Amino acid sequence: MNFTQIALEAFRAMGMNKLRTSLTMLGIIIGVGAVVMMLAIGESVRTDINQRIASMGSNLFIIFPGSQTSSGGVRVGRGGMQNLTEGDAQALQRLENVDYVAPVIQRGFQVQSGFSNWNTMVYGVTPEFFSIKAWDTSSGSLFGEMEIRSISRVAVIGQSVATNLFGDFDPVGQTIRIQNRPFEVIGVLADKGSDLGGSDQDDSIYIPMSTARQQVIRQWFPGSVNYIMVQAQSARTMADVKYDLTQTMRVRHRIREDQEDDFTVRDLSAIAEAAAGIATGLTLLLGAIGSISLLVGGIGIMNIMLVSVTERTREIGIRMALGARRSDVLFQFLTEAIVICVCGGAAGVALAYLGTVAISKFSPLQVGMSAFGIVLAFGFSAAIGIFFGFYPAKRASSLKPVDALRYE
Amino acid sequence: MTSVTSVAAPVLAAAPLLKLRGVRKSYVTGDIETPVLKGIDLEIGRGEFVAIMGQSGSGKSTLMNILGCLDTPTSGEYSLDGHEVATLRDDDLARVRNRTIGFVFQGFNLLKRMPLIDNVALPLLYAGLDRAQSRTRAQVRLEQTGLGPYAFRLPNQISGGQQQRVAISRALVNDPPLILADEPTGNLDTQTSVEILNLFTELNRSQGITLLVVTHEPDVARHANRLVRLKDGLVTYDGPVEDAHL
Ligand SMILES: Nc1ncnc2c1ncn2[C@@H]1O[C@H](COP(=O)(O)OP(=O)(O)O)[C@@H](O)[C@H]1O
Ligand SMILES: [Mg+2]
């Protein structure tokens, strides 16, 4: 018998017992479906987290006012103490191994456009802020040193703000009003999604620090800022930079040896690393759960194939008496197992596809199936077919014709 | 291993189709070895119609299984169509079963869930024909035995006599020179048995097919030319049917 005939025989044998075939297939459908889906979910969670980490800025410290409590929280001093200043930022800029320093002031406002209004966060920043975040615009441009010096009323707005204030129109060149002062929108930021803390980074407006300080965000103390971002030149210099900046801050704030810091330094790369680790772990975990389902499905196949071989011992004997070679019998049973696995695998991929569509629709996660996952699941199910089908097939084919025929 | 099925050359025609020399077979269950065949010598020529008789348990089926290459003897020599069977490899044995021998069993041994036509076509598939060709030839065979209209029925949808005729069609489909039948009428009523035996006699007379039929009914044995009688694993009579006192 050639290969097509053996395949036909296998299909016919499967057709003879549809219930058994479909129950076996169900195990593989669920197994492959689970693997593909779990991998897809894990992968998209990881991509998502990596994107958020990238949009946060790398090798980054953020200095907040207030001392850190022993439990790790931040104790904010008297009245939401604002003891960080632009002077601090300038001093830090002079440190070795520091790339950019960006002081930030922020406050929530209601902002108006010609069409509607919207409550959002307004940030006063310097151009270094965009360098640290490695952000770019999807249309228009960012502001630079010149706009800071000339105290321009220009704004760069996030995607959510653009949508809420201008709908589908391009906001670049339009005017928005903050604290009743007109600002020209010069750029719209590319989509970012929420940061690791869950706040929507696209729901914000960035204006020059100088303009913000003088015309929009009145501070209690002149020159004070909400926080300062410091970017080290490389991951290797992080520790040095952290030591230097802590010392500089202590000196500037006149903190005695026995006193606690009146500021807190957060190392974002540690958070990013932890998040990336969690994402990888999650993918592995999901993959493992899926693989276990697939393994159970595979054992199901072996079980059914063994039963099938036993049940059909007499049939095997008859086939041998009529001229079937051992290899014919081996391939027939092996083909049956593989066909079950591959058909089940295809159905499983289809099921996983429906699952990812449903998840993408009903959850914030955008799940896409990767070609890699599909190929992996298919290869895996074919391998399971061969692996778990081989033993029963081998057993069937090594029977002595007379023993097979005598079997009741 | 290509010449087993070839048309015998004139010189070979004189040589026996099958030849047994001191064939023994014992079954081992646990530590006990039970001898079943205790040294069988037998030669059967082309075109013979041989009946094998003997009491239940005398070793008839064991002998047939060895002759049919379904089982191997414990010792002794067996040559079939000029080939020493012991030297053949698994695939060669499969080929011998496919081309040289047609089996007819007491219980018919049709594949239950397969239409009759595909049952008959099975040996052709294993001989390497494609599905369409083998079905065509199977249909022709079924029509010769008057079962053409039932080609697409399942075995349990026809009578026992008809099932055995299907089994005989299947045994003949590859034109083997030898038919081995182990109690082919054991499950059939007298009338149907007579029909089957007439079919056998016809095959033997007009097509020269060599026939070995195991039976314990004297009426069945009387259709043969030669009788071999087994008792406790030994041949106790081998000669013309007419001389045996049935
Ligand atoms: N596979 C086997 N294992 C052990 N004993 C067997 C086996 N097959 C047959 N026998 C024994 O061999 C003897 C002959 O059996 P068999 O050839 O079937 O006899 P018959 O066909 O003449 O009735 C019986 O006693 C039977 O019990
Ligand atoms: Mg018997």
XYZ file of C-alpha atoms and ligand atoms in Angstrom:
682
model
C 0.000 0.000 0.000
C 1.269 3.420 -0.762
C 0.963 6.425 1.520
C -2.317 7.825 0.186
C -3.992 4.443 0.539
C -2.761 4.050 4.078
C -4.092 7.549 4.815
C -7.416 6.594 3.223
C -7.561 3.426 5.312
C -6.854 5.492 8.395
C -9.620 7.963 7.535
C -12.005 5.087 6.903
C -11.133 3.466 10.207
C -11.734 6.805 11.934
C -15.031 7.226 10.118
C -16.097 3.777 11.341
C -16.088 5.014 14.909
C -16.964 8.673 14.835
C -17.732 9.055 18.521
C -14.409 7.616 19.620
C -12.554 9.699 17.052
C -14.229 12.943 18.032
C -13.777 12.377 21.767
C -10.083 11.771 21.234
C -9.903 14.827 19.058
C -11.590 16.904 21.745
C -8.641 16.320 24.062
C -6.246 17.646 21.455
C -8.520 20.544 20.501
C -8.591 21.729 24.094
C -4.870 21.109 24.584
C -3.720 22.905 21.449
C -6.303 25.646 21.918
C -5.058 26.215 25.458
C -1.394 26.350 24.445
C -1.948 28.727 21.550
C -4.189 30.974 23.577
C -2.037 31.016 26.700
C 1.027 31.809 24.604
C -0.858 34.545 22.787
C -2.033 36.100 26.044
C 1.398 35.832 27.665
C 3.065 37.301 24.611
C 0.725 40.266 24.388
C 1.033 40.951 28.118
C 4.783 40.977 27.698
C 4.719 43.233 24.641
C 2.373 45.537 26.493
C 4.571 45.743 29.570
C 7.716 46.211 27.493
C 6.114 49.084 25.617
C 5.113 50.723 28.855
C 8.600 50.269 30.260
C 10.111 51.802 27.133
C 7.738 54.792 27.295
C 8.721 55.353 30.918
C 12.344 56.104 30.039
C 15.398 54.021 30.782
C 18.128 54.318 33.469
C 15.845 56.691 35.251
C 15.633 58.092 38.789
C 12.729 60.145 39.987
C 13.251 62.355 43.017
C 10.149 63.119 45.036
C 9.835 65.457 47.977
C 9.376 63.885 51.422
C 11.302 61.147 53.194
C 10.855 57.481 52.663
C 9.342 55.602 55.590
C 10.913 52.390 56.751
C 8.070 50.439 55.148
C 8.988 51.902 51.766
C 6.147 54.415 51.455
C 6.724 58.118 51.092
C 5.924 60.349 54.032
C 4.979 63.691 52.624
C 5.956 66.511 54.954
C 3.980 69.516 56.069
C 1.188 70.440 53.665
C 2.302 68.429 50.643
C 5.776 69.793 51.119
C 7.397 71.152 47.984
C 11.069 71.370 48.832
C 12.491 70.441 45.407
C 13.526 73.331 43.214
C 14.781 74.125 39.753
C 18.033 75.006 41.500
C 18.306 71.378 42.641
C 17.762 70.270 39.061
C 20.505 72.579 37.785
C 22.912 71.256 40.417
C 22.170 67.663 39.471
C 22.738 68.438 35.814
C 26.363 69.161 36.649
C 26.942 65.675 38.092
C 29.112 63.174 36.256
C 27.480 60.357 34.271
C 24.152 62.195 34.116
C 22.558 62.622 30.692
C 19.416 64.609 31.295
C 17.700 66.188 34.252
C 14.064 67.199 33.926
C 12.173 69.033 36.652
C 8.410 68.697 36.370
C 5.518 70.718 37.744
C 1.965 69.518 37.309
C -1.612 70.326 38.165
C -5.041 69.257 36.998
C -7.157 71.738 35.046
C -10.244 71.961 32.974
C -9.116 72.737 29.443
C -11.280 74.128 26.630
C -11.161 73.857 22.878
C -13.555 75.432 20.377
C -15.691 72.286 20.580
C -15.630 71.003 24.124
C -13.809 70.932 27.415
C -11.911 68.248 29.274
C -10.391 67.696 32.724
C -6.768 66.688 32.424
C -3.305 67.022 33.894
C -1.126 69.878 32.724
C 2.649 69.470 33.013
C 5.266 72.168 32.877
C 8.392 70.573 31.447
C 11.673 71.333 29.755
C 12.800 69.732 26.452
C 14.912 67.284 28.501
C 11.650 65.688 29.605
C 10.927 64.460 26.057
C 14.524 63.305 25.648
C 14.309 61.180 28.801
C 10.986 59.668 27.857
C 12.136 59.202 24.250
C 8.730 60.437 23.174
C 7.845 61.665 19.746
C 4.817 63.241 18.124
C 2.364 61.564 15.780
C 1.740 64.971 14.192
C 3.266 68.405 14.658
C 6.391 68.865 16.766
C 7.691 69.147 20.337
C 8.845 72.434 21.877
C 12.488 73.247 22.523
C 14.820 75.629 24.374
C 13.556 78.573 22.360
C 9.945 78.225 23.505
C 11.182 78.005 27.108
C 13.181 81.189 26.782
C 10.465 83.126 24.991
C 7.829 81.850 27.449
C 5.657 80.767 24.517
C 2.066 79.710 24.949
C 2.413 76.450 23.066
C 1.202 72.979 24.053
C 1.958 69.389 23.136
C -1.054 67.201 23.899
C -1.587 63.484 24.422
C -3.735 61.294 22.213
C -6.680 61.070 24.644
C -6.749 64.824 25.095
C -6.681 65.298 21.323
C -9.627 62.943 20.888
C -11.630 64.488 23.697
C -11.049 68.078 22.658
C -10.975 67.795 18.873
C -12.591 64.490 17.922
C -11.244 63.398 14.558
C -9.766 66.807 13.621
C -6.034 67.377 13.575
C -5.464 69.636 16.616
C -2.122 70.976 15.366
C -2.450 74.739 14.831
C -5.660 74.904 16.883
C -6.023 76.807 20.112
C -6.836 75.418 23.549
C -7.501 77.474 26.670
C -5.846 76.667 30.004
C -6.789 78.926 32.921
C -8.476 81.049 30.234
C -5.190 81.664 28.471
C -4.945 80.602 24.819
C -2.280 78.044 23.902
C -1.425 76.937 20.395
C -1.286 73.163 19.970
C 1.990 72.458 18.155
C 2.122 68.688 18.485
C 0.189 65.537 19.338
C 2.119 62.754 21.065
C 2.182 59.231 19.684
C -0.076 56.745 21.506
C 1.443 55.367 24.738
C -1.264 53.628 26.744
C -1.213 53.753 30.498
C 2.010 53.554 32.474
C 2.860 50.688 34.824
C 0.947 52.439 37.599
C -2.156 52.336 35.441
C -2.562 56.065 34.768
C -3.286 57.097 31.197
C -0.148 58.749 29.813
C -2.097 59.935 26.813
C -4.397 61.997 29.006
C -1.998 64.896 29.567
C -0.857 68.254 28.229
C 2.767 69.459 28.179
C 3.645 73.147 28.132
C 6.998 74.938 28.561
C 8.176 75.072 32.183
C 8.634 78.848 32.083
C 5.143 79.506 30.757
C 3.610 77.090 33.234
C 5.358 78.673 36.182
C 4.523 82.239 35.287
C 1.032 81.952 33.854
C -0.645 78.660 34.803
C 0.638 76.756 37.802
C 1.256 79.091 40.721
C 3.628 77.467 43.230
C 3.749 78.064 46.975
C 7.482 78.603 46.889
C 9.103 80.245 43.918
C 11.116 77.811 41.859
C 9.733 74.683 43.521
C 8.888 71.654 41.386
C 6.781 68.504 41.935
C 9.497 66.065 41.034
C 12.787 65.771 39.204
C 13.690 63.098 36.724
C 17.368 62.182 36.358
C 18.632 59.947 33.592
C 21.959 58.204 34.020
C 24.177 57.674 30.997
C 24.065 53.897 31.290
C 22.790 51.118 33.462
C 26.323 50.602 34.805
C 26.618 54.124 36.218
C 23.231 53.960 37.994
C 24.695 53.203 41.414
C 27.288 56.003 41.221
C 24.702 58.480 40.022
C 22.347 57.535 42.831
C 25.062 58.077 45.443
C 26.178 61.393 43.934
C 22.712 62.804 43.579
C 21.752 61.833 47.120
C 24.879 63.545 48.474
C 24.289 66.649 46.346
C 20.679 66.886 47.492
C 21.639 66.442 51.160
C 24.212 69.216 50.899
C 21.834 71.564 49.089
C 19.071 70.880 51.615
C 21.525 71.302 54.522
C 20.720 67.932 56.067
C 22.937 67.002 59.015
C 24.670 63.624 59.287
C 22.139 62.264 61.788
C 19.085 63.478 59.878
C 16.953 61.590 57.388
C 16.706 62.637 53.746
C 13.859 65.054 53.058
C 13.446 63.584 49.574
C 12.997 60.167 48.052
C 14.879 58.661 45.121
C 13.004 56.075 43.085
C 14.910 53.826 40.782
C 12.597 53.067 37.856
C 14.861 50.526 36.202
C 14.338 48.212 39.180
C 10.590 48.482 38.732
C 10.967 47.905 35.010
C 13.121 44.854 35.581
C 10.653 43.426 38.044
C 7.788 44.035 35.636
C 9.650 42.417 32.750
C 10.465 39.471 34.996
C 6.836 39.097 35.964
C 5.782 39.220 32.314
C 8.253 36.510 31.340
C 7.206 34.421 34.316
C 3.581 34.867 33.364
C 4.229 33.718 29.811
C 6.060 30.665 31.098
C 3.308 29.880 33.565
C 0.574 30.201 30.963
C 2.629 28.129 28.538
C 3.087 25.475 31.187
C -0.624 25.318 31.948
C -1.358 24.971 28.249
C 1.296 22.308 27.833
C -0.175 20.274 30.646
C -3.564 20.298 28.917
C -1.840 19.237 25.732
C -0.004 16.451 27.532
C -3.268 15.222 29.033
C -4.768 15.313 25.544
C -1.807 13.300 24.277
C -2.190 10.678 26.960
C -5.862 10.538 25.997
C -4.781 9.721 22.471
C -2.452 6.990 23.638
C -5.203 5.551 25.802
C -7.732 5.535 22.957
C -5.181 4.169 20.508
C -4.313 1.344 22.896
C -7.983 0.507 23.350
C -8.448 0.760 19.625
C -5.540 -1.574 18.947
C -6.845 -4.128 21.435
C -10.375 -3.814 20.141
C -9.157 -4.279 16.615
C -6.625 -7.041 17.216
C -8.710 -9.420 15.164
C -8.974 -6.879 12.358
C -5.191 -6.567 12.397
C -4.915 -10.355 12.169
C -7.277 -10.452 9.212
C -5.388 -7.670 7.461
C -2.119 -9.537 7.991
C -3.619 -12.779 6.656
C -4.633 -10.856 3.541
C -1.126 -9.539 2.973
C -0.644 -6.447 5.159
C 2.994 -5.942 6.026
C 4.012 -4.896 9.517
C 4.832 -1.467 8.162
C 1.325 -1.187 6.651
C -0.237 -1.832 10.049
C 2.235 0.469 11.806
C 1.590 3.327 9.393
C -2.155 2.840 9.455
C -2.350 3.291 13.210
C 0.278 6.000 13.228
C -1.571 7.888 10.502
C -4.773 7.615 12.497
C -3.085 9.160 15.511
C -1.455 11.903 13.467
C -4.639 12.733 11.572
C -6.522 12.992 14.859
C -3.827 15.274 16.247
C -3.488 17.490 13.210
C -7.257 17.869 12.732
C -7.612 18.466 16.464
C -4.711 20.911 16.275
C -6.363 22.861 13.461
C -9.640 23.011 15.364
C -7.716 24.034 18.481
C -6.032 26.905 16.641
C -9.435 28.018 15.338
C -10.809 27.867 18.876
C -7.865 29.868 20.192
C -8.427 32.422 17.446
C -12.033 32.894 18.552
C -10.778 33.136 22.124
C -8.262 35.870 21.315
C -10.866 37.821 19.347
C -13.205 37.602 22.345
C -10.490 38.681 24.797
C -9.416 41.583 22.590
C -13.028 42.685 22.402
C -14.002 42.349 26.053
C -10.750 43.216 27.830
C -8.236 46.054 27.459
C -5.599 43.563 26.313
C -4.950 43.359 22.572
C -4.269 39.671 21.976
C -2.916 38.588 18.631
C -1.924 35.037 17.738
C 1.640 34.729 16.626
C 2.612 32.585 13.674
C 5.202 31.131 16.015
C 2.527 29.976 18.466
C 0.498 28.368 15.700
C 3.487 26.597 14.179
C 4.556 25.486 17.644
C 1.124 24.108 18.508
C 0.836 22.339 15.168
C 4.295 20.857 15.382
C 3.555 19.884 18.938
C 0.283 18.157 18.131
C 1.824 16.250 15.230
C 4.671 15.256 17.533
C 2.164 14.136 20.149
C 0.370 12.090 17.518
C 3.605 10.376 16.567
C 4.830 10.007 20.124
C 1.640 8.693 21.695
C 0.512 6.861 18.567
C 3.781 5.057 18.077
C 3.632 2.674 21.014
C 0.154 1.305 20.266
C 0.943 1.208 16.555
C 4.171 -0.643 17.211
C 2.341 -3.071 19.434
C -0.273 -3.703 16.777
C 2.282 -4.258 14.054
C 4.470 -6.621 16.020
C 1.667 -9.084 16.711
C 2.030 -12.533 15.210
C -0.759 -12.960 12.646
C -1.965 -16.159 14.279
C -2.170 -14.556 17.716
C -4.021 -11.552 16.349
C -6.481 -13.780 14.525
C -7.169 -15.931 17.568
C -8.020 -12.862 19.678
C -11.666 -12.697 20.681
C 11.105 -12.946 -3.504
C 9.289 -12.300 -6.722
C 8.755 -15.687 -8.213
C 6.409 -17.194 -5.637
C 3.420 -16.092 -7.631
C 4.889 -16.600 -11.041
C 3.354 -19.155 -13.312
C 5.213 -22.350 -12.627
C 7.699 -23.399 -15.243
C 7.031 -26.881 -16.710
C 9.980 -28.360 -14.831
C 8.707 -27.022 -11.526
C 5.178 -28.209 -12.243
C 6.229 -31.670 -11.246
C 7.622 -30.400 -7.947
C 5.127 -30.275 -5.053
C 3.520 -26.938 -4.285
C 4.141 -27.469 -0.624
C 6.320 -29.856 1.251
C 6.613 -30.517 4.995
C 9.505 -32.467 6.516
C 9.381 -33.419 10.189
C 7.322 -30.403 11.206
C 6.774 -30.084 14.950
C 4.916 -27.480 16.897
C 4.558 -27.178 20.633
C 2.946 -24.474 22.704
C 4.559 -23.308 25.888
C 2.246 -22.201 28.659
C 4.137 -21.346 31.804
C 6.709 -24.088 32.321
C 4.748 -26.735 30.481
C 5.515 -27.473 26.865
C 2.629 -29.134 25.044
C 3.547 -30.779 21.743
C 0.695 -30.393 19.254
C 2.317 -31.444 15.977
C 4.766 -34.278 16.500
C 6.538 -34.607 13.165
C 4.445 -34.117 10.072
C 5.690 -35.190 6.638
C 3.459 -34.083 3.797
C 3.714 -33.236 0.114
C 0.919 -31.640 -1.827
C 1.103 -31.133 -5.564
C -0.460 -28.470 -7.754
C -4.118 -28.902 -8.525
C -4.824 -31.321 -5.688
C -7.998 -31.114 -3.603
C -7.112 -32.380 -0.132
C -9.405 -32.852 2.842
C -7.847 -32.838 6.305
C -9.776 -34.632 9.011
C -9.231 -35.423 12.632
C -10.776 -35.063 16.035
C -11.074 -31.758 17.736
C -7.700 -30.826 19.209
C -5.753 -33.109 16.889
C -3.789 -30.133 15.490
C -5.605 -29.393 12.226
C -5.806 -25.639 12.719
C -2.242 -25.525 13.998
C -1.130 -27.240 10.807
C -3.171 -24.908 8.615
C -1.698 -21.842 10.337
C 1.803 -23.088 9.625
C 0.910 -23.899 6.022
C -0.570 -20.407 5.676
C 2.557 -18.711 7.053
C 0.504 -17.253 9.894
C 2.578 -19.196 12.410
C 6.010 -20.743 12.462
C 6.853 -24.376 13.290
C 8.972 -25.136 16.358
C 11.166 -27.328 14.180
C 11.153 -29.041 10.800
C 11.219 -27.806 7.254
C 8.473 -26.254 5.190
C 8.878 -25.221 1.612
C 6.180 -23.479 -0.375
C 6.376 -23.075 -4.136
C 10.079 -23.921 -3.997
C 10.934 -21.477 -1.212
C 12.118 -22.430 2.238
C 9.593 -20.515 4.382
C 11.908 -20.320 7.423
C 14.313 -18.162 5.424
C 11.704 -15.608 4.399
C 11.618 -12.217 6.075
C 8.456 -10.608 7.474
C 7.703 -8.607 4.349
C 8.217 -11.655 2.138
C 5.814 -13.632 4.294
C 3.242 -10.843 3.946
C 3.715 -11.059 0.202
C 3.254 -14.842 0.228
C 0.029 -14.476 2.209
C -1.075 -11.820 -0.237
C -0.244 -13.497 -3.551
C 0.201 -17.231 -3.012
C -2.416 -18.103 -0.450
C -6.115 -17.393 -0.127
C -7.622 -17.974 3.310
C -11.160 -19.049 4.092
C -12.042 -19.203 7.786
C -14.817 -20.894 9.690
C -16.002 -17.547 11.093
C -15.690 -15.772 7.698
C -13.454 -13.037 9.219
C -14.885 -10.194 7.216
C -14.180 -6.673 8.511
C -17.444 -5.769 10.176
C -17.751 -2.083 9.393
C -16.540 -2.303 5.825
C -18.782 -2.752 2.747
C -18.422 -6.139 1.044
C -16.716 -4.627 -1.993
C -13.969 -3.114 0.163
C -13.552 -6.371 2.058
C -12.943 -8.139 -1.236
C -10.666 -5.342 -2.484
C -8.410 -5.392 0.579
C -5.859 -7.971 -0.704
C -5.569 -5.931 -3.908
C -4.812 -2.775 -1.923
C -2.072 -4.616 -0.074
C -0.827 -5.867 -3.453
C -0.303 -2.247 -4.464
C -3.316 -1.509 -6.676
C -5.061 1.806 -6.224
C -8.519 2.086 -4.766
C -10.403 2.477 -8.051
C -8.693 -0.459 -9.754
C -9.094 -2.733 -6.780
C -12.765 -1.869 -6.397
C -13.402 -2.618 -10.057
C -11.800 -6.030 -9.755
C -13.586 -6.710 -6.474
C -16.902 -5.908 -8.113
C -16.160 -8.400 -10.908
C -15.400 -11.105 -8.316
C -18.585 -10.406 -6.399
C -20.609 -10.637 -9.593
C -19.086 -14.032 -10.436
C -20.440 -15.394 -7.165
C -23.791 -13.691 -7.666
C -23.250 -11.081 -4.950
C -22.882 -8.083 -7.249
C -26.064 -6.351 -6.045
C -24.891 -6.511 -2.420
C -21.497 -4.891 -3.028
C -22.135 -1.928 -0.761
C -23.848 -3.769 2.062
C -22.110 -4.438 5.345
C -21.320 -8.065 6.277
C -24.082 -8.218 8.898
C -26.652 -7.319 6.255
C -26.326 -10.618 4.363
C -26.692 -14.314 5.312
C -23.913 -16.577 6.585
C -23.672 -18.484 3.307
C -23.395 -15.211 1.431
C -20.739 -13.981 3.849
C -18.690 -17.104 3.213
C -19.016 -16.562 -0.531
C -17.721 -13.029 -0.015
C -14.807 -14.453 1.988
C -14.091 -16.895 -0.866
C -14.231 -14.035 -3.381
C -11.739 -12.194 -1.207
C -9.474 -15.270 -1.041
C -9.568 -15.567 -4.832
C -9.253 -11.932 -5.787
C -5.466 -12.002 -6.197
C -5.583 -15.307 -8.153
C -3.513 -17.315 -5.653
C -2.512 -20.882 -6.624
C -3.467 -22.167 -3.149
C -6.626 -21.911 -1.043
C -6.537 -22.884 2.636
C -9.965 -23.364 4.208
C -10.294 -24.185 7.924
C -13.761 -25.656 8.489
C -15.341 -23.359 5.897
C -18.781 -24.906 6.311
C -18.647 -25.262 10.086
C -21.040 -22.373 10.631
C -23.351 -23.131 7.699
C -26.453 -25.276 7.206
C -26.308 -28.389 4.995
C -27.848 -26.760 1.936
C -25.447 -23.790 2.023
C -22.499 -26.115 2.732
C -23.261 -28.027 -0.442
C -23.285 -24.785 -2.432
C -19.932 -23.719 -1.011
C -18.403 -27.136 -1.708
C -19.702 -27.112 -5.256
C -18.019 -23.756 -5.659
C -14.733 -25.229 -4.348
C -14.962 -28.276 -6.608
C -15.606 -26.022 -9.585
C -12.560 -23.867 -8.752
C -10.378 -26.940 -8.420
C -11.611 -28.598 -11.612
C -11.761 -25.650 -14.005
C -9.007 -23.360 -12.663
C -6.641 -25.945 -11.217
C -6.504 -24.188 -7.859
C -4.901 -26.270 -5.117
C -7.340 -26.705 -2.229
C -6.778 -27.742 1.375
C -9.979 -28.045 3.358
C -10.170 -28.929 7.040
C -13.422 -30.560 8.024
C -14.884 -33.179 10.292
C -17.883 -33.908 8.101
C -17.426 -36.978 5.877
C -19.838 -35.452 3.334
C -17.524 -32.513 2.936
C -14.428 -34.685 2.702
C -16.008 -36.769 -0.076
C -15.712 -33.784 -2.447
C -11.910 -34.033 -2.237
C -9.560 -36.383 -4.106
C -7.209 -37.036 -1.241
C -7.649 -37.383 2.484
C -5.160 -36.668 5.269
C -6.157 -37.841 8.701
C -4.537 -36.410 11.840
C -4.496 -37.929 15.280
C -2.644 -36.466 18.239
C -0.364 -34.457 16.007
C 0.580 -37.246 13.649
C -0.644 -38.260 10.187
C -2.487 -41.555 10.534
C -3.854 -41.790 6.980
C -2.802 -40.211 3.711
C -4.379 -41.508 0.510
C -7.324 -41.378 -1.864
C -10.668 -40.460 -0.307
C -12.293 -43.535 -1.838
C -9.976 -45.929 0.073
C -10.642 -44.302 3.425
C -13.586 -45.732 5.289
C -15.548 -42.559 5.889
N -1.996 -20.658 21.187
C -2.100 -21.847 21.812
N -1.549 -21.992 23.027
C -1.615 -23.161 23.686
N -2.215 -24.231 23.197
C -2.808 -24.172 21.986
C -2.771 -22.970 21.233
N -3.434 -23.192 20.064
C -3.835 -24.477 20.100
N -3.477 -25.067 21.231
C -3.711 -26.438 21.586
O -3.228 -27.247 20.549
C -4.099 -28.304 20.334
C -4.503 -28.377 18.881
O -5.302 -27.269 18.575
P -5.911 -27.035 17.123
O -4.791 -27.101 16.154
O -6.704 -25.797 17.159
O -6.848 -28.306 16.967
P -8.014 -28.557 15.929
O -8.047 -27.435 14.978
O -7.600 -29.835 15.309
O -9.241 -28.708 16.733
C -5.282 -28.154 21.272
O -5.100 -29.013 22.378
C -5.181 -26.763 21.690
O -5.645 -26.597 23.017
Mg -9.544 -26.050 14.513
